[in-house]
XYZ file of C-alpha atoms in Angstrom:
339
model
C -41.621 5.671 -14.300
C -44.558 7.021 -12.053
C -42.994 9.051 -9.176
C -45.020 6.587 -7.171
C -42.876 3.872 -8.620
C -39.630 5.701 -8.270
C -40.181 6.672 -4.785
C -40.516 3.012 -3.785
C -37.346 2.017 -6.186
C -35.300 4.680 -4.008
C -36.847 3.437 -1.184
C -35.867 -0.231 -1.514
C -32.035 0.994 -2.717
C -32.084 2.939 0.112
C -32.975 0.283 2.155
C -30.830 -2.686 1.309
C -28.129 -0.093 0.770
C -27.227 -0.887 4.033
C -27.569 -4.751 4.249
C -24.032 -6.034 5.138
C -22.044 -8.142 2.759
C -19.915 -10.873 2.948
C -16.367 -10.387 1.393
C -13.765 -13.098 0.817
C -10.009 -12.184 -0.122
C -9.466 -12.577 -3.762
C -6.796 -15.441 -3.525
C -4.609 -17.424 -6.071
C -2.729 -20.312 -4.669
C 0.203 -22.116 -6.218
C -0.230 -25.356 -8.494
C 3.204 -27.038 -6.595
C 4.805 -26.761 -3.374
C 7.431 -23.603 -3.880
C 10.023 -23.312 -1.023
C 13.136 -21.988 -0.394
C 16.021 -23.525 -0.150
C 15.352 -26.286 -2.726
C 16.308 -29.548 -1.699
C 18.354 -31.345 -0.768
C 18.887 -28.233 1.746
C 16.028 -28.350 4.579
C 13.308 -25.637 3.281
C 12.927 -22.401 5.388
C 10.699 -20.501 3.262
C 6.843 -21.843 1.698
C 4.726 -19.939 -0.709
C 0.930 -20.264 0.646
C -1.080 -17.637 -1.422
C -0.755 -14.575 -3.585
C -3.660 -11.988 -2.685
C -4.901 -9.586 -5.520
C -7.899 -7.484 -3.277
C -11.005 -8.261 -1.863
C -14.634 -9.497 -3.951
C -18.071 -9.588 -2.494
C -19.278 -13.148 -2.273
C -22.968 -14.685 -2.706
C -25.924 -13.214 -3.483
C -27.846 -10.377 -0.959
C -30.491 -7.702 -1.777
C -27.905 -4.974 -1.771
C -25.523 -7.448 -4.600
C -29.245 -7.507 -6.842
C -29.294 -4.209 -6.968
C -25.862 -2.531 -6.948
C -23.905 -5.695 -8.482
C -21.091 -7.707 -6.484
C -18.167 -5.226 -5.352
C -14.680 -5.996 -5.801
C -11.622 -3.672 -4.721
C -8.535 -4.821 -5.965
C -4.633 -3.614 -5.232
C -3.094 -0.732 -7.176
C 0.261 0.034 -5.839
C 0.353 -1.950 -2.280
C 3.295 -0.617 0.051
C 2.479 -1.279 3.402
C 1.154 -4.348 4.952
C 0.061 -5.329 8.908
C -2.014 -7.844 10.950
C -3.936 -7.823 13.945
C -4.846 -9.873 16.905
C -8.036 -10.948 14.987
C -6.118 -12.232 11.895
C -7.521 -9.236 10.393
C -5.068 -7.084 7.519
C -4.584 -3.863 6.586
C -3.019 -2.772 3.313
C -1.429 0.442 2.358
C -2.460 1.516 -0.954
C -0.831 4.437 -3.065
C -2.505 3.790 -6.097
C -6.274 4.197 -4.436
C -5.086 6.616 -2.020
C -6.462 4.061 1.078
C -6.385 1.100 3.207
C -7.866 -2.069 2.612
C -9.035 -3.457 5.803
C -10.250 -6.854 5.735
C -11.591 -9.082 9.015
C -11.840 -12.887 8.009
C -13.841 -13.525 11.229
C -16.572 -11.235 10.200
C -16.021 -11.892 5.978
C -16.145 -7.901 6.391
C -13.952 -5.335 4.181
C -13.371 -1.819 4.838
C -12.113 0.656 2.343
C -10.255 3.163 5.136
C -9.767 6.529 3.368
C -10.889 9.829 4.770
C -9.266 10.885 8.251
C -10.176 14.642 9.635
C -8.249 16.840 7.525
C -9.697 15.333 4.023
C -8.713 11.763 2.231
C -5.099 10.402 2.160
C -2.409 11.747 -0.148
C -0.029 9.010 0.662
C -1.157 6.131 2.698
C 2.527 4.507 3.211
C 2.619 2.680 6.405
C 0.142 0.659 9.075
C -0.085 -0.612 12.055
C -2.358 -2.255 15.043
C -2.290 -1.967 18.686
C -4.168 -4.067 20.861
C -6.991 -3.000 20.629
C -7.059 -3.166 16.876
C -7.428 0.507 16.232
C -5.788 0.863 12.935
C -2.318 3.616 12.891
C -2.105 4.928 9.166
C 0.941 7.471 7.928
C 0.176 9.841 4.993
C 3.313 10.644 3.984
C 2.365 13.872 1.772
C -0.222 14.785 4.117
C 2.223 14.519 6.865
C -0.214 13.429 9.688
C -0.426 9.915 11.507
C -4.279 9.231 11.510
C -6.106 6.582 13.721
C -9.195 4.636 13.040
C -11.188 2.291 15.354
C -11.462 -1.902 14.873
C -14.516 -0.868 12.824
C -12.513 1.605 10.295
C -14.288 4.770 11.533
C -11.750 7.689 12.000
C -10.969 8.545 15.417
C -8.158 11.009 15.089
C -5.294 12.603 13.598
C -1.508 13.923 15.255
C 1.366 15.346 13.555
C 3.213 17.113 17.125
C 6.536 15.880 17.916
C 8.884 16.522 20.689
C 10.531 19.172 18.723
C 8.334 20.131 16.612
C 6.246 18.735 13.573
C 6.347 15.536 11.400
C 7.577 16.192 7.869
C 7.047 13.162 6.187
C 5.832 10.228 7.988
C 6.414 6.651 6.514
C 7.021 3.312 8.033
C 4.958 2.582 11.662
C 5.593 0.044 14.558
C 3.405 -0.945 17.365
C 5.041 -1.732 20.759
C 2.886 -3.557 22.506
C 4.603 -3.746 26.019
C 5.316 -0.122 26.002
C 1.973 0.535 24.172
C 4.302 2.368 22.057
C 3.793 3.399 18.620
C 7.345 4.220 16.805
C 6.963 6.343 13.301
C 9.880 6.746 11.037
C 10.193 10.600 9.537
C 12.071 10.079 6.452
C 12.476 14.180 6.084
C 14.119 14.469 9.205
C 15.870 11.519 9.739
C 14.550 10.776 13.109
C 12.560 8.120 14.609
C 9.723 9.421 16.512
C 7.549 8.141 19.776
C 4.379 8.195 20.590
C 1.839 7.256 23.577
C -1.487 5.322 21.697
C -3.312 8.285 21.834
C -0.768 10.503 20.011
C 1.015 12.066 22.527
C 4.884 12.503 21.513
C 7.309 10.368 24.134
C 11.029 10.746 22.560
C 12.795 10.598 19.262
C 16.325 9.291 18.555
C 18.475 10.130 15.207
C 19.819 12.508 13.002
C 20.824 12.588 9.459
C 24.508 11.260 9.363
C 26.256 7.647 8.876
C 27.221 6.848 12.035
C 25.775 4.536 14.473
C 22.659 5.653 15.822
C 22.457 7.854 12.738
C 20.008 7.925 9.448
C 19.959 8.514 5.828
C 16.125 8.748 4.407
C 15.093 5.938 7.265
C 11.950 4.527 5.618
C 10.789 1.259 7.482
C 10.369 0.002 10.695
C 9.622 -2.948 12.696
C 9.762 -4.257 16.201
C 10.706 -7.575 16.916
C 8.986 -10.286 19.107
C 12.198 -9.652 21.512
C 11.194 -6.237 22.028
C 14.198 -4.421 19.468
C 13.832 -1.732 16.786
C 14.913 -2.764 13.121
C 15.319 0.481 11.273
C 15.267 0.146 7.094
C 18.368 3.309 6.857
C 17.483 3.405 3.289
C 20.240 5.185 1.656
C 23.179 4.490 4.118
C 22.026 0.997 2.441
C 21.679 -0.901 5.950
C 19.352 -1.675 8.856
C 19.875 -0.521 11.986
C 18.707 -2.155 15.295
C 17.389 -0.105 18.370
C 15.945 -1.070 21.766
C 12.635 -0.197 23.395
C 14.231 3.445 24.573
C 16.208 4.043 21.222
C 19.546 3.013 22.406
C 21.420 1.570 19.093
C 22.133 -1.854 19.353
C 23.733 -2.945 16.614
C 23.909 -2.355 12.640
C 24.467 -4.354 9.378
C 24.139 -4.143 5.700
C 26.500 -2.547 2.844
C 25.651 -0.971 -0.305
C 26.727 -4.162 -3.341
C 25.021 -6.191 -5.806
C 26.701 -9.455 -3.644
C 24.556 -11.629 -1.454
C 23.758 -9.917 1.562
C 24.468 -6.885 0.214
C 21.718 -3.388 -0.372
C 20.760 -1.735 -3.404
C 17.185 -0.299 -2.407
C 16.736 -2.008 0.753
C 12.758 -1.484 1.979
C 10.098 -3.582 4.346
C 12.393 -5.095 7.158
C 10.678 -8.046 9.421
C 11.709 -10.548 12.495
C 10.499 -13.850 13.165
C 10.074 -15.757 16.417
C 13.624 -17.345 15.734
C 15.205 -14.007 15.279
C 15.998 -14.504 11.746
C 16.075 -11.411 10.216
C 13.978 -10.014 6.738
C 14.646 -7.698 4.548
C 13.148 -6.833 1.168
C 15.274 -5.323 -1.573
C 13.238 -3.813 -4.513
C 15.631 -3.229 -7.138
C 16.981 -7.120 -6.789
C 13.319 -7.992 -6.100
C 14.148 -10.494 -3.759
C 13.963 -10.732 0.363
C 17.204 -11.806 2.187
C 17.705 -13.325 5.496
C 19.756 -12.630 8.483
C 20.973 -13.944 11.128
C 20.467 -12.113 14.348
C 24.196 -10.556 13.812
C 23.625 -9.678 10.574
C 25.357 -12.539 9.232
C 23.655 -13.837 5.623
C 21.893 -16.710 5.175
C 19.738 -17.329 2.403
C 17.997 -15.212 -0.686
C 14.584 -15.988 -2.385
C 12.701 -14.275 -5.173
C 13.780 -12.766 -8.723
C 12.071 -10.251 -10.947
C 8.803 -11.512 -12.943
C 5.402 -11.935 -11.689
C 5.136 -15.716 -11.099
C 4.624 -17.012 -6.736
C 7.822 -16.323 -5.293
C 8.603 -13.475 -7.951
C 8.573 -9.545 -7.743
C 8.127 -6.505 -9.249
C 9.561 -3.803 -7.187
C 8.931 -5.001 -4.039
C 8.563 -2.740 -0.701
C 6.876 -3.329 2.808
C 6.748 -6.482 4.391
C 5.037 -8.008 7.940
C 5.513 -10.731 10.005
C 2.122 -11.888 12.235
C 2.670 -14.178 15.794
C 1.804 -17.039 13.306
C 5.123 -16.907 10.912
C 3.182 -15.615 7.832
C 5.137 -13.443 6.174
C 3.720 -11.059 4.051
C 5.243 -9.263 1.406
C 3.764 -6.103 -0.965
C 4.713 -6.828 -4.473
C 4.233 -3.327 -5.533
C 3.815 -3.613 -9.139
C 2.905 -6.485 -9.555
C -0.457 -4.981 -7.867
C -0.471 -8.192 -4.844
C 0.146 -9.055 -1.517
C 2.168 -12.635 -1.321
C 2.165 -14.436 1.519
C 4.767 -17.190 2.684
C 4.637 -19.836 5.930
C 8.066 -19.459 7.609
C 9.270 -23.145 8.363
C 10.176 -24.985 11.236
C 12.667 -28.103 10.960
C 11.421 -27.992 7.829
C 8.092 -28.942 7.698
């Protein structure tokens, strides 16, 4: 090749290097209608889709030259939606988040905040504004991107002191409030949206108000705090302020009972979920912690899991659920008067 000729290769790459794609989730959807309870009990729970990543759709000059992309899940852990329908994915494996907007067909692979790229992407979240709240575990930082996926910035300052290792996330949208779990030090920690610490409630201990490894977090449409206390095998339930409210759960291998509990979730009802990965099923609640109702079992089938962890509800009653290693997201309709 003339360097005449190569020159105007790199200049076309270069130039349709930066044409913009259209992405479409990479989606498998069940042959049957799969709910839970089976009839003749009135279903609760529908299996809609299982997602495996995200694949670059149709043909564009940047596809001709550099071939259709396709990023797919590795070891998904954390899971959250925005106001736009958008999602965001927590991904050990590829040490990132996959951000994808339907609206725009657009994905975004979110990986390098200021102080280098993730060690342990582990939890997500969105405010109103769709900037995107990402905890690094390992890297101990809480890092925050903008609705495009560009890094805006990072905090790690507490009220006393420094997270040790950050994990599950919670947006408060009333209090613009984002609540961060720090497994290390058995605290729950808040922050203003920029980063700015606000107050922190627990300490390591079994009593009420108390934590053992706390891992996930989620806050309900009613405004509470579910807490995943991890190895005091329970979930805990806060209000805005951090004043304990209540608590249920028991370590067992009965219904309603913990082994590893993980992703906890509320829907509109109150109903409360929680996802166990070594039964590799998700469990209901009532609103007193009273059981109600199990689905899932281990394989890799819809409606089955492999070591299951975090878990989302959206405003719509999707529930979404991160089937760890089973490398997928599945996503179920919650019923009403079951329909």
């Amino acid at each position: 090749m003339t360097n005449a000729r190569r020159a105007a290769f790199f200049l076309v790459v270069f130039a349709v290097s930066g044409c913009a794609s259209k992405w479409a989730m990479d989606v498998q959807r069940p042959e049957t209608r799969l709910v839970w309870p089976l009839e003749p009990e009135k279903p609760r729970i529908l299996h809609v889709m299982t997602i495996r990543g995200f694949r670059e759709e149709g043909v564009s000059p940047k596809t001709l030259v550099f071939g259709k992309g396709e990023d797919r899940f590795l070891r998904p852990v954390a899971v959250a939606t925005g106001g736009d329908g958008r999602i965001a994915v927590a991904d050990t494996g590829t040490k990132s988040v996959h951000m994808y907007i339907p609206k725009e067909r657009r994905y975004v692979s979110v990986s390098r905040p200021d102080y280098g790229p993730f060690v342990s992407p582990v939890g997500v979240a969105f405010d109103e504004e769709l900037r995107l709240y990402v905890s690094d575990s390992f890297g101990a930082k809480i890092s925050v991107f903008d609705s495009g996926g560009n890094f805006l910035f990072s905090f790690d300052r507490t009220r006393d002191g420094v997270l040790k290792r950050p994990t599950g996330l919670a947006y408060d949208r009333d209090g613009k409030t984002v609540f961060a779990v720090d497994t290390a030090s058995h605290r729950i920690h808040a922050f203003t949206a920029k980063g700015e610490p606000l107050f922190a409630f627990g300490e390591r201990g079994g009593g009420d108000g108390q934590f053992n490894f706390p891992t996930h977090i989620f806050r309900a449409p009613s405004g509470r705090i579910y807490v995943t206390d991890a190895m005091n095998f329970r979930i805990q339930v806060f209000d805005s302020s951090g004043r304990f409210l209540t608590v249920f759960g028991r370590q067992g291998d009965g219904s309603g009972d913990f082994s590893i509990p993980k992703g906890v979730a509320t829907d509109g009802e109150g109903t409360v979920y929680v996802v166990d990965a070594l039964f590799d099923n998700v469990q209901l609640f009532d609103e007193q912690g009273g059981f109600l109702l199990t689905f899932g079992r281990r394989g890799d089938g819809p409606g089955e899991f492999w070591l299951p962890s975090g878990m989302f509800i959206d405003g719509g009653g999707k529930l979404y659920v991160c089937d760890t290693y089973n490398q997928r997201i599945q996503i179920f309709e919650i019923l009403k008067d079951g329909r």
